[in-house]
mmCIF file of C-alpha atoms in Angstrom:
data_model
loop_
_atom_site.group_PDB
_atom_site.id
_atom_site.type_symbol
_atom_site.label_atom_id
_atom_site.label_comp_id
_atom_site.label_asym_id
_atom_site.label_seq_id
_atom_site.Cartn_x
_atom_site.Cartn_y
_atom_site.Cartn_z
ATOM 1 C CA MET H 16 24.990 -6.425 -4.772
ATOM 2 C CA THR H 17 25.172 -4.144 -1.638
ATOM 3 C CA THR H 18 21.805 -3.413 -0.424
ATOM 4 C CA LYS H 19 21.059 0.515 0.297
ATOM 5 C CA THR H 20 19.577 0.979 3.860
ATOM 6 C CA LEU H 21 16.625 3.203 4.794
ATOM 7 C CA PRO H 22 16.295 4.651 8.168
ATOM 8 C CA ASP H 23 15.510 2.315 10.952
ATOM 9 C CA ASN H 24 12.054 3.474 11.559
ATOM 10 C CA ALA H 25 11.076 4.315 7.810
ATOM 11 C CA ARG H 26 8.409 1.505 7.717
ATOM 12 C CA ARG H 27 6.978 2.412 11.180
ATOM 13 C CA PHE H 28 3.790 3.433 9.569
ATOM 14 C CA CYS H 29 2.909 2.220 5.947
ATOM 15 C CA THR H 30 0.087 2.276 3.691
ATOM 16 C CA ALA H 31 -0.913 -0.796 1.906
ATOM 17 C CA PRO H 32 -0.663 -1.829 -1.830
ATOM 18 C CA MET H 33 -4.493 -1.928 -2.938
ATOM 19 C CA MET H 34 -5.498 -2.766 -6.531
ATOM 20 C CA ASP H 35 -7.337 0.095 -8.214
ATOM 21 C CA TRP H 36 -7.019 2.321 -5.221
ATOM 22 C CA SER H 37 -3.305 3.201 -4.215
ATOM 23 C CA ASP H 38 -2.381 4.664 -7.642
ATOM 24 C CA SER H 39 -0.149 7.740 -8.095
ATOM 25 C CA HIS H 40 -3.065 10.117 -7.819
ATOM 26 C CA CYS H 41 -3.961 8.686 -4.343
ATOM 27 C CA ARG H 42 -0.219 8.622 -3.148
ATOM 28 C CA LEU H 43 0.161 12.090 -3.927
ATOM 29 C CA PHE H 44 -2.972 13.011 -2.202
ATOM 30 C CA TRP H 45 -1.796 10.850 0.948
ATOM 31 C CA ARG H 46 1.522 12.665 0.695
ATOM 32 C CA THR H 47 -0.171 16.078 1.407
ATOM 33 C CA LEU H 48 -1.440 14.579 4.719
ATOM 34 C CA SER H 49 1.868 12.821 5.690
ATOM 35 C CA LYS H 50 5.300 13.357 4.668
ATOM 36 C CA ASP H 51 6.701 10.437 6.531
ATOM 37 C CA ALA H 52 4.397 7.452 5.898
ATOM 38 C CA PHE H 53 5.852 4.851 3.536
ATOM 39 C CA LEU H 54 3.597 4.448 0.664
ATOM 40 C CA TYR H 55 3.228 1.153 -1.522
ATOM 41 C CA THR H 56 2.050 0.961 -4.970
ATOM 42 C CA GLU H 57 -0.752 -1.238 -6.381
ATOM 43 C CA MET H 58 0.424 -4.632 -7.349
ATOM 44 C CA VAL H 59 2.149 -4.541 -10.814
ATOM 45 C CA THR H 60 2.681 -7.919 -12.371
ATOM 46 C CA THR H 61 5.892 -8.763 -14.248
ATOM 47 C CA GLY H 62 4.040 -9.548 -17.419
ATOM 48 C CA ALA H 63 2.447 -6.037 -17.495
ATOM 49 C CA LEU H 64 5.770 -4.331 -16.652
ATOM 50 C CA ILE H 65 7.820 -6.399 -19.248
ATOM 51 C CA HIS H 66 5.413 -6.916 -22.061
ATOM 52 C CA GLY H 67 2.583 -4.299 -21.487
ATOM 53 C CA ASP H 68 1.748 -1.613 -24.209
ATOM 54 C CA GLY H 69 3.315 1.678 -23.550
ATOM 55 C CA GLY H 70 6.300 0.381 -21.705
ATOM 56 C CA PRO H 71 7.006 0.352 -17.941
ATOM 57 C CA ASP H 72 6.281 4.202 -17.599
ATOM 58 C CA ARG H 73 2.530 3.500 -18.107
ATOM 59 C CA PHE H 74 2.452 1.159 -15.237
ATOM 60 C CA ILE H 75 5.070 2.578 -12.630
ATOM 61 C CA ARG H 76 5.255 6.332 -13.287
ATOM 62 C CA TYR H 77 5.174 8.323 -10.033
ATOM 63 C CA ARG H 78 6.009 11.753 -8.749
ATOM 64 C CA ASP H 79 8.955 12.694 -6.920
ATOM 65 C CA GLU H 80 6.804 13.955 -4.109
ATOM 66 C CA GLU H 81 5.846 10.524 -3.252
ATOM 67 C CA HIS H 82 8.971 9.290 -1.638
ATOM 68 C CA PRO H 83 9.358 7.132 0.458
ATOM 69 C CA VAL H 84 7.753 4.675 -1.977
ATOM 70 C CA ALA H 85 7.837 1.097 -2.789
ATOM 71 C CA LEU H 86 6.794 -0.896 -5.965
ATOM 72 C CA GLN H 87 4.950 -3.823 -5.232
ATOM 73 C CA LEU H 88 5.544 -6.774 -7.875
ATOM 74 C CA GLY H 89 3.318 -9.904 -8.798
ATOM 75 C CA GLY H 90 5.225 -12.755 -10.201
ATOM 76 C CA SER H 91 6.910 -16.139 -9.719
ATOM 77 C CA ASN H 92 9.573 -16.125 -12.289
ATOM 78 C CA PRO H 93 12.892 -15.277 -10.717
ATOM 79 C CA LYS H 94 14.481 -13.916 -13.957
ATOM 80 C CA ASP H 95 11.285 -11.899 -14.640
ATOM 81 C CA LEU H 96 11.205 -10.627 -11.192
ATOM 82 C CA ALA H 97 14.894 -9.643 -11.289
ATOM 83 C CA GLN H 98 14.430 -7.674 -14.497
ATOM 84 C CA CYS H 99 11.463 -5.956 -12.912
ATOM 85 C CA ALA H 100 13.343 -5.236 -9.772
ATOM 86 C CA LYS H 101 16.006 -3.543 -11.788
ATOM 87 C CA ILE H 102 13.392 -1.357 -13.634
ATOM 88 C CA ALA H 103 12.084 -0.383 -10.244
ATOM 89 C CA GLN H 104 15.501 0.633 -9.293
ATOM 90 C CA ASP H 105 16.060 2.504 -12.341
ATOM 91 C CA PHE H 106 12.881 4.448 -11.817
ATOM 92 C CA GLY H 107 14.076 5.492 -8.403
ATOM 93 C CA TYR H 108 11.834 3.422 -6.144
ATOM 94 C CA ASP H 109 13.031 3.135 -2.486
ATOM 95 C CA GLU H 110 12.005 -0.684 -2.111
ATOM 96 C CA VAL H 111 10.683 -3.382 -4.181
ATOM 97 C CA ASN H 112 8.231 -5.691 -2.673
ATOM 98 C CA LEU H 113 7.017 -9.202 -3.816
ATOM 99 C CA ASN H 114 3.199 -9.991 -3.215
ATOM 100 C CA VAL H 115 2.669 -13.235 -1.549
ATOM 101 C CA GLY H 116 -0.700 -12.334 -0.156
ATOM 102 C CA CYS H 117 -3.301 -11.534 -2.921
ATOM 103 C CA PRO H 118 -5.819 -14.446 -2.895
ATOM 104 C CA SER H 119 -7.809 -13.771 -6.059
ATOM 105 C CA ASP H 120 -8.467 -16.584 -8.502
ATOM 106 C CA ARG H 121 -6.966 -14.534 -11.527
ATOM 107 C CA VAL H 122 -3.484 -14.294 -9.849
ATOM 108 C CA GLN H 123 -3.479 -17.812 -8.453
ATOM 109 C CA ASN H 124 -3.951 -19.016 -12.043
ATOM 110 C CA ASN H 125 -0.773 -17.287 -12.916
ATOM 111 C CA MET H 126 1.171 -18.416 -9.773
ATOM 112 C CA ILE H 127 1.041 -14.877 -8.265
ATOM 113 C CA GLY H 128 0.058 -13.912 -4.724
ATOM 114 C CA ALA H 129 -0.853 -16.073 -1.592
ATOM 115 C CA CYS H 130 -0.752 -19.285 -3.601
ATOM 116 C CA LEU H 131 2.988 -19.035 -3.460
ATOM 117 C CA MET H 132 3.092 -19.495 0.329
ATOM 118 C CA GLY H 133 2.575 -23.188 -0.518
ATOM 119 C CA HIS H 134 6.229 -22.917 -2.262
ATOM 120 C CA PRO H 135 8.646 -21.215 0.123
ATOM 121 C CA GLN H 136 11.722 -22.200 -1.748
ATOM 122 C CA LEU H 137 10.343 -20.681 -5.095
ATOM 123 C CA VAL H 138 9.746 -17.457 -3.124
ATOM 124 C CA ALA H 139 13.154 -17.730 -1.684
ATOM 125 C CA ASP H 140 14.608 -18.136 -5.309
ATOM 126 C CA CYS H 141 12.483 -15.073 -6.474
ATOM 127 C CA ILE H 142 13.771 -12.781 -3.507
ATOM 128 C CA LYS H 143 17.388 -13.918 -4.222
ATOM 129 C CA ALA H 144 17.126 -13.134 -7.763
ATOM 130 C CA MET H 145 15.721 -9.783 -7.122
ATOM 131 C CA GLN H 146 18.395 -9.079 -4.368
ATOM 132 C CA ASP H 147 21.123 -9.974 -6.889
ATOM 133 C CA ALA H 148 19.665 -7.497 -9.522
ATOM 134 C CA VAL H 149 19.315 -4.423 -7.427
ATOM 135 C CA GLU H 150 20.698 -2.413 -4.584
ATOM 136 C CA ILE H 151 17.401 -1.129 -3.150
ATOM 137 C CA PRO H 152 15.866 -3.245 -0.238
ATOM 138 C CA VAL H 153 13.603 -6.262 -1.527
ATOM 139 C CA THR H 154 10.865 -7.292 0.827
ATOM 140 C CA VAL H 155 8.036 -9.592 0.848
ATOM 141 C CA LYS H 156 4.263 -9.330 1.946
ATOM 142 C CA HIS H 157 2.298 -12.559 2.894
ATOM 143 C CA ARG H 158 -0.271 -14.007 4.698
ATOM 144 C CA ILE H 159 0.062 -16.052 7.887
ATOM 145 C CA GLY H 160 -1.022 -19.201 6.064
ATOM 146 C CA ILE H 161 -3.286 -20.534 3.133
ATOM 147 C CA ASP H 162 -5.998 -23.144 3.257
ATOM 148 C CA ASP H 163 -4.900 -26.395 5.381
ATOM 149 C CA GLN H 164 -1.185 -25.061 5.239
ATOM 150 C CA ASP H 165 -2.216 -22.614 8.383
ATOM 151 C CA SER H 166 -0.068 -24.054 11.205
ATOM 152 C CA TYR H 167 2.524 -21.955 12.945
ATOM 153 C CA GLU H 168 5.176 -24.562 11.746
ATOM 154 C CA HIS H 169 4.143 -23.715 8.187
ATOM 155 C CA LEU H 170 4.510 -20.134 8.584
ATOM 156 C CA HIS H 171 7.709 -20.311 10.527
ATOM 157 C CA HIS H 172 9.258 -22.525 7.765
ATOM 158 C CA PHE H 173 8.204 -20.141 5.105
ATOM 159 C CA VAL H 174 9.701 -17.127 6.895
ATOM 160 C CA ASP H 175 12.817 -19.066 7.851
ATOM 161 C CA THR H 176 13.167 -20.098 4.213
ATOM 162 C CA VAL H 177 12.795 -16.693 2.615
ATOM 163 C CA ALA H 178 14.889 -14.980 5.441
ATOM 164 C CA ALA H 179 17.955 -17.374 4.468
ATOM 165 C CA THR H 180 18.348 -15.072 1.435
ATOM 166 C CA GLY H 181 19.082 -12.193 3.494
ATOM 167 C CA CYS H 182 15.427 -10.739 3.149
ATOM 168 C CA GLU H 183 15.130 -8.800 6.343
ATOM 169 C CA THR H 184 11.551 -7.291 5.936
ATOM 170 C CA PHE H 185 8.427 -9.278 6.394
ATOM 171 C CA ILE H 186 5.028 -7.404 5.966
ATOM 172 C CA ILE H 187 2.654 -9.882 7.475
ATOM 173 C CA HIS H 188 -1.262 -9.723 7.050
ATOM 174 C CA GLY H 189 -2.490 -11.324 10.207
ATOM 175 C CA ARG H 190 -5.128 -13.591 8.415
ATOM 176 C CA LYS H 191 -4.704 -16.754 6.398
ATOM 177 C CA ALA H 192 -6.160 -16.843 2.837
ATOM 178 C CA ILE H 193 -8.602 -19.356 1.767
ATOM 179 C CA LEU H 194 -7.979 -19.841 -1.824
ATOM 180 C CA ASP H 195 -10.799 -22.062 -2.894
ATOM 181 C CA GLY H 196 -14.297 -20.805 -2.137
ATOM 182 C CA LEU H 197 -13.764 -17.207 -0.879
ATOM 183 C CA SER H 198 -13.718 -13.887 -2.801
ATOM 184 C CA PRO H 199 -10.771 -11.490 -2.194
ATOM 185 C CA LYS H 200 -13.204 -9.152 -0.271
ATOM 186 C CA GLU H 201 -14.192 -12.165 1.990
ATOM 187 C CA ASN H 202 -10.656 -13.271 2.448
ATOM 188 C CA ARG H 203 -10.113 -9.753 3.974
ATOM 189 C CA GLU H 204 -13.091 -10.297 6.313
ATOM 190 C CA ILE H 205 -13.998 -14.021 7.167
ATOM 191 C CA PRO H 206 -10.641 -15.823 8.180
ATOM 192 C CA PRO H 207 -10.091 -14.368 11.785
ATOM 193 C CA LEU H 208 -7.160 -12.085 12.468
ATOM 194 C CA ARG H 209 -4.513 -13.783 14.380
ATOM 195 C CA TYR H 210 -2.048 -11.040 15.399
ATOM 196 C CA GLU H 211 -0.598 -13.449 18.179
ATOM 197 C CA VAL H 212 0.844 -15.543 15.428
ATOM 198 C CA VAL H 213 2.719 -12.637 13.888
ATOM 199 C CA GLN H 214 3.864 -11.556 17.281
ATOM 200 C CA GLN H 215 5.298 -15.171 17.731
ATOM 201 C CA ILE H 216 7.275 -15.063 14.541
ATOM 202 C CA LYS H 217 8.748 -11.614 15.797
ATOM 203 C CA GLN H 218 9.651 -13.130 19.074
ATOM 204 C CA ASP H 219 11.235 -16.321 17.363
ATOM 205 C CA LEU H 220 13.082 -14.480 14.760
ATOM 206 C CA PRO H 221 13.896 -11.108 16.183
ATOM 207 C CA GLN H 222 16.516 -10.190 13.637
ATOM 208 C CA LEU H 223 13.751 -9.687 11.169
ATOM 209 C CA GLU H 224 11.687 -6.406 10.701
ATOM 210 C CA VAL H 225 8.152 -7.493 10.927
ATOM 211 C CA ILE H 226 5.442 -5.170 9.766
ATOM 212 C CA LEU H 227 1.877 -5.950 10.816
ATOM 213 C CA ASN H 228 -1.022 -5.630 8.457
ATOM 214 C CA GLY H 229 -4.744 -6.417 8.532
ATOM 215 C CA GLY H 230 -7.732 -4.995 10.428
ATOM 216 C CA ILE H 231 -5.930 -2.187 12.041
ATOM 217 C CA LYS H 232 -8.219 1.022 12.242
ATOM 218 C CA THR H 233 -6.945 3.318 14.860
ATOM 219 C CA HIS H 234 -3.831 4.879 16.208
ATOM 220 C CA LYS H 235 -4.582 3.467 19.585
ATOM 221 C CA GLU H 236 -4.489 -0.097 18.061
ATOM 222 C CA ALA H 237 -1.479 0.606 15.966
ATOM 223 C CA THR H 238 0.579 2.037 19.010
ATOM 224 C CA GLU H 239 -0.529 -1.201 20.976
ATOM 225 C CA HIS H 240 0.896 -3.413 18.297
ATOM 226 C CA LEU H 241 4.193 -1.322 17.952
ATOM 227 C CA LYS H 242 5.038 -2.504 21.540
ATOM 228 C CA TRP H 243 6.313 -5.787 19.653
ATOM 229 C CA ALA H 244 6.032 -5.123 15.840
ATOM 230 C CA ASP H 245 8.419 -2.930 14.100
ATOM 231 C CA GLY H 246 5.713 -1.268 12.024
ATOM 232 C CA VAL H 247 2.167 -1.157 10.979
ATOM 233 C CA MET H 248 0.507 -1.069 7.790
ATOM 234 C CA LEU H 249 -3.053 0.401 7.237
ATOM 235 C CA GLY H 250 -4.969 -0.312 3.887
ATOM 236 C CA ARG H 251 -8.731 0.337 3.672
ATOM 237 C CA GLU H 252 -8.874 2.609 6.676
ATOM 238 C CA ALA H 253 -6.379 4.869 5.268
ATOM 239 C CA TYR H 254 -8.436 4.892 2.020
ATOM 240 C CA HIS H 255 -11.919 5.387 3.348
ATOM 241 C CA ASN H 256 -10.800 7.638 6.163
ATOM 242 C CA PRO H 257 -7.690 9.323 5.065
ATOM 243 C CA SER H 258 -7.483 12.076 7.731
ATOM 244 C CA VAL H 259 -6.024 9.168 9.979
ATOM 245 C CA LEU H 260 -2.798 9.983 7.907
ATOM 246 C CA MET H 261 -2.725 13.588 9.273
ATOM 247 C CA ASP H 262 -1.434 12.466 12.580
ATOM 248 C CA VAL H 263 1.105 10.082 11.433
ATOM 249 C CA ASP H 264 4.262 12.293 11.154
ATOM 250 C CA ALA H 265 3.858 13.360 14.828
ATOM 251 C CA LEU H 266 2.765 9.900 16.280
ATOM 252 C CA TYR H 267 5.277 7.647 14.549
ATOM 253 C CA TYR H 268 8.174 9.997 13.583
ATOM 254 C CA GLY H 269 8.249 12.759 16.036
ATOM 255 C CA HIS H 270 7.884 15.304 13.317
ATOM 256 C CA GLU H 271 5.453 18.396 13.252
ATOM 257 C CA PRO H 272 2.447 17.737 10.842
ATOM 258 C CA GLN H 273 2.581 19.452 7.397
ATOM 259 C CA THR H 274 -0.961 21.078 8.219
ATOM 260 C CA LYS H 275 -3.944 20.741 10.353
ATOM 261 C CA ASP H 276 -6.327 22.063 7.650
ATOM 262 C CA LYS H 277 -7.905 19.556 5.488
ATOM 263 C CA LYS H 278 -8.783 22.057 2.749
ATOM 264 C CA ASP H 279 -5.163 23.122 2.435
ATOM 265 C CA CYS H 280 -4.248 19.191 1.925
ATOM 266 C CA ILE H 281 -6.602 19.103 -1.105
ATOM 267 C CA ARG H 282 -5.676 22.583 -2.374
ATOM 268 C CA ALA H 283 -2.010 21.369 -2.290
ATOM 269 C CA LEU H 284 -3.059 18.856 -5.120
ATOM 270 C CA TYR H 285 -4.115 21.675 -7.449
ATOM 271 C CA PRO H 286 -0.919 22.123 -9.460
ATOM 272 C CA HIS H 287 -1.013 18.158 -10.211
ATOM 273 C CA ILE H 288 -4.876 18.275 -10.966
ATOM 274 C CA GLU H 289 -4.276 21.176 -13.536
ATOM 275 C CA ASP H 290 -1.630 19.160 -15.114
ATOM 276 C CA HIS H 291 -3.929 16.130 -15.204
ATOM 277 C CA LEU H 292 -6.802 18.003 -16.463
ATOM 278 C CA SER H 293 -4.511 19.527 -19.325
ATOM 279 C CA LYS H 294 -3.690 16.136 -20.580
ATOM 280 C CA GLY H 295 -7.388 15.456 -21.147
ATOM 281 C CA PHE H 296 -8.042 13.223 -18.210
ATOM 282 C CA LYS H 297 -11.239 13.462 -15.956
ATOM 283 C CA LEU H 298 -11.142 15.151 -12.730
ATOM 284 C CA SER H 299 -12.727 12.159 -11.127
ATOM 285 C CA TYR H 300 -9.579 10.088 -11.547
ATOM 286 C CA VAL H 301 -8.192 12.320 -8.741
ATOM 287 C CA THR H 302 -11.094 13.152 -6.548
ATOM 288 C CA ARG H 303 -12.478 9.707 -6.146
ATOM 289 C CA HIS H 304 -9.467 9.317 -3.602
ATOM 290 C CA ILE H 305 -10.443 12.363 -1.477
ATOM 291 C CA LEU H 306 -14.208 11.659 -0.888
ATOM 292 C CA GLY H 307 -13.409 10.236 2.633
ATOM 293 C CA LEU H 308 -11.351 13.142 3.906
ATOM 294 C CA PHE H 309 -14.140 14.824 5.863
ATOM 295 C CA ASN H 310 -15.905 11.810 6.988
ATOM 296 C CA GLY H 311 -18.038 12.492 10.210
ATOM 297 C CA GLN H 312 -17.978 16.308 9.874
ATOM 298 C CA PRO H 313 -21.009 18.429 9.082
ATOM 299 C CA GLY H 314 -21.275 18.938 5.393
ATOM 300 C CA SER H 315 -19.273 15.762 4.424
ATOM 301 C CA ARG H 316 -22.151 14.127 2.767
ATOM 302 C CA LEU H 317 -22.772 17.028 0.622
ATOM 303 C CA PHE H 318 -19.205 17.340 -0.273
ATOM 304 C CA ARG H 319 -19.018 13.650 -1.421
ATOM 305 C CA ARG H 320 -22.201 13.891 -3.325
ATOM 306 C CA HIS H 321 -21.171 17.049 -5.165
ATOM 307 C CA LEU H 322 -17.797 15.501 -6.231
ATOM 308 C CA SER H 323 -19.475 12.087 -7.053
ATOM 309 C CA GLU H 324 -22.014 13.765 -9.347
ATOM 310 C CA GLN H 325 -19.737 16.557 -10.931
ATOM 311 C CA ALA H 326 -16.241 15.458 -11.305
ATOM 312 C CA PHE H 327 -16.649 12.876 -13.968
ATOM 313 C CA LYS H 328 -18.021 15.660 -16.316
ATOM 314 C CA LYS H 329 -15.984 16.824 -19.192
ATOM 315 C CA ASP H 330 -15.942 20.453 -17.972
ATOM 316 C CA ALA H 331 -15.048 19.569 -14.457
ATOM 317 C CA SER H 332 -12.394 21.829 -12.931
ATOM 318 C CA ILE H 333 -10.517 22.897 -9.830
ATOM 319 C CA GLN H 334 -13.896 24.999 -9.580
ATOM 320 C CA THR H 335 -15.783 21.826 -9.002
ATOM 321 C CA ILE H 336 -13.533 21.050 -5.985
ATOM 322 C CA GLU H 337 -13.946 24.669 -4.468
ATOM 323 C CA ASP H 338 -17.737 24.059 -5.026
ATOM 324 C CA ALA H 339 -17.552 20.990 -3.160
ATOM 325 C CA LEU H 340 -15.200 22.580 -0.420
ATOM 326 C CA ALA H 341 -17.894 25.222 0.132
ATOM 327 C CA TYR H 342 -20.040 22.881 1.766
ATOM 328 C CA MET H 343 -17.373 22.266 4.573
ATOM 329 C CA PRO H 344 -17.288 24.848 7.436
ATOM 330 C CA ASP H 345 -13.830 26.628 7.740
#
């Protein structure tokens, strides 16, 4: 199929797919902070999407305001991934991404995630099947290596094999994954960051779009990496300190910020929250994502505490948020 293209700089700043964190509530909140950042969903497995109770809508529904947004898939069966990529396209996603980076035992046992780096031809077959099924871009997110398969030669062979399918965008976490002995959390912290390895891939394969992920915390760091990378991806920093997103539109896309008022960002969510509450869901499902917005400011601790203690209650409402915001000076 002919691949639909995105603007050249669409992925200049991305937010990472994060299990249990980057859900639709989170992405809608992030979108109040930045209209241009490219957002990625949590990983959704092919099994859940094809066989899960409630159908695909339960797992991948989103709001139009979230665009541009990519669906990340977990799986290793080319036929299943092709089917799920088609579902993603039918739902209107701007991109579908294959997870080849998650190091958890649970996904390894199902041949999902980082363990696939040991099977580059299988990953290529998966990517090709997805490409043949859709017109939206198909991309891959991976580590720089796994276990003892961590030489530059291994990485180059993996990228080169997958790129032979026509895949053009590689989101590379600058750490290797240790699959036997480290938890997912430890795999985000213990293996050293080796940005220079990712930079070498970009130098050796300049025709590819290379997005750097892993350990980036500030815009100063990001702009340094953008001297050679095509884009950067922030995960936990964007989640724990979401105000970092408020500068994205100006710094990376040359657009005016949507607002400089953090309270306005939260209040922009109120229509979504009212709809959410009307369906019987808890306020805390949404507010858990906004707790870090005022980090470092006077009143932020009281803001977080109020929401943490009150938002899970059955009668929690918009007023609960307003009461929390009252702790924050204008």
